[in-house]
PDB file of C-alpha atoms in Angstrom:
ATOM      1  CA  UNK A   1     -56.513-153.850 -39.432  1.00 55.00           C
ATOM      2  CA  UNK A   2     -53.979-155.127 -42.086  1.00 63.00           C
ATOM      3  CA  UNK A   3     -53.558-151.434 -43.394  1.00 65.00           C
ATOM      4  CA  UNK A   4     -52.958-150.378 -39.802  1.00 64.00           C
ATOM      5  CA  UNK A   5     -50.173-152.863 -39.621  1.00 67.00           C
ATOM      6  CA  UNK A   6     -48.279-152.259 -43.073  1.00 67.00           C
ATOM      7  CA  UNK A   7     -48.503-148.602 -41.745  1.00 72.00           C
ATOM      8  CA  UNK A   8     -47.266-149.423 -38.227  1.00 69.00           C
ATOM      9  CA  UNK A   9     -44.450-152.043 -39.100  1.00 71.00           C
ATOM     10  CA  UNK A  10     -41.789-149.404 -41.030  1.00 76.00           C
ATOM     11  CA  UNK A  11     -42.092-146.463 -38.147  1.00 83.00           C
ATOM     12  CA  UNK A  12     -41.537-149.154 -35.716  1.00 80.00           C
ATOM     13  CA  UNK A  13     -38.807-151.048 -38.317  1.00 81.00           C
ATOM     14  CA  UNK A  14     -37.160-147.326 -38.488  1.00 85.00           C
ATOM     15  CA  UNK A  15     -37.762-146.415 -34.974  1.00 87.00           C
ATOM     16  CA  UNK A  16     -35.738-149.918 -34.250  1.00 86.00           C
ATOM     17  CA  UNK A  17     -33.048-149.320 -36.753  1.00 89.00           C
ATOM     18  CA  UNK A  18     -32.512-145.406 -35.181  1.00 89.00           C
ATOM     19  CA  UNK A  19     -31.937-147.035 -31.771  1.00 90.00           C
ATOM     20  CA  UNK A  20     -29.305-149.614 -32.957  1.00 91.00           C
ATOM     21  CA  UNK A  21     -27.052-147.195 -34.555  1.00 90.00           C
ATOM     22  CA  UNK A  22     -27.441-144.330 -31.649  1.00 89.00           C
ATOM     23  CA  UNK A  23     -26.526-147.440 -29.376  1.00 91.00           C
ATOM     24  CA  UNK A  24     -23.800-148.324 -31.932  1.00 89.00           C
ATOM     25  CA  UNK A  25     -22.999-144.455 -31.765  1.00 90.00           C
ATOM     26  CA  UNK A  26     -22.317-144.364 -28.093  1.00 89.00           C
ATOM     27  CA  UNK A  27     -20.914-147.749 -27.840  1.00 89.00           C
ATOM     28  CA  UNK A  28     -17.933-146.240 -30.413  1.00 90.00           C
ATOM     29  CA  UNK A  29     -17.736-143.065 -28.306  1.00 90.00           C
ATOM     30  CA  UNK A  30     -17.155-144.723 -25.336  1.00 91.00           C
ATOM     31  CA  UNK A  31     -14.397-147.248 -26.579  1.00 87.00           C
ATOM     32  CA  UNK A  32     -12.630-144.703 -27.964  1.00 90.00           C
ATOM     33  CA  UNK A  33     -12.538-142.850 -24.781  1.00 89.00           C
ATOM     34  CA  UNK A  34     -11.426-146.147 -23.043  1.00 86.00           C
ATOM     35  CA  UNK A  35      -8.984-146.312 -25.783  1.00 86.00           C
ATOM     36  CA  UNK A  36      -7.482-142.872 -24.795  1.00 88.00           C
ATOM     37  CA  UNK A  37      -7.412-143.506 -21.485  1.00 86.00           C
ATOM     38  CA  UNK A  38      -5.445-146.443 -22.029  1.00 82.00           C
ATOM     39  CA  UNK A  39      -2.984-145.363 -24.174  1.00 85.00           C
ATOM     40  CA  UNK A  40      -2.596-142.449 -21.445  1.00 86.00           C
ATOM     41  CA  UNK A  41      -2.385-145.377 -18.805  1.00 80.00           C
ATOM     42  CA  UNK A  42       0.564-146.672 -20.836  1.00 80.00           C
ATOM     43  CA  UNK A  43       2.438-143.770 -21.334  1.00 76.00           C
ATOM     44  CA  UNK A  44       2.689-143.048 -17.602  1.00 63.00           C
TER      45      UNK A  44
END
């Protein structure tokens, strides 16, 4: 049972991480779209 665990906690540590930084990943690509879409805002 304890192997099982030691086994189990990185995948699910690394499966964790990879989520954060694709969310990370969009969050960026969407603010600089908003960012873009502002600056076109301002220049009208």
């Amino acid at each position: 049972m304890f192997m099982v665990k030691q086994k189990l906690l990185p995948s699910l540590h690394q499966s964790l991480y990879f989520f954060f930084v694709l969310i990370n990943f969009k969050f960026q690509k969407t603010a600089k779209n908003l960012n873009l879409r502002c600056s076109k805002i301002l220049r009208l």
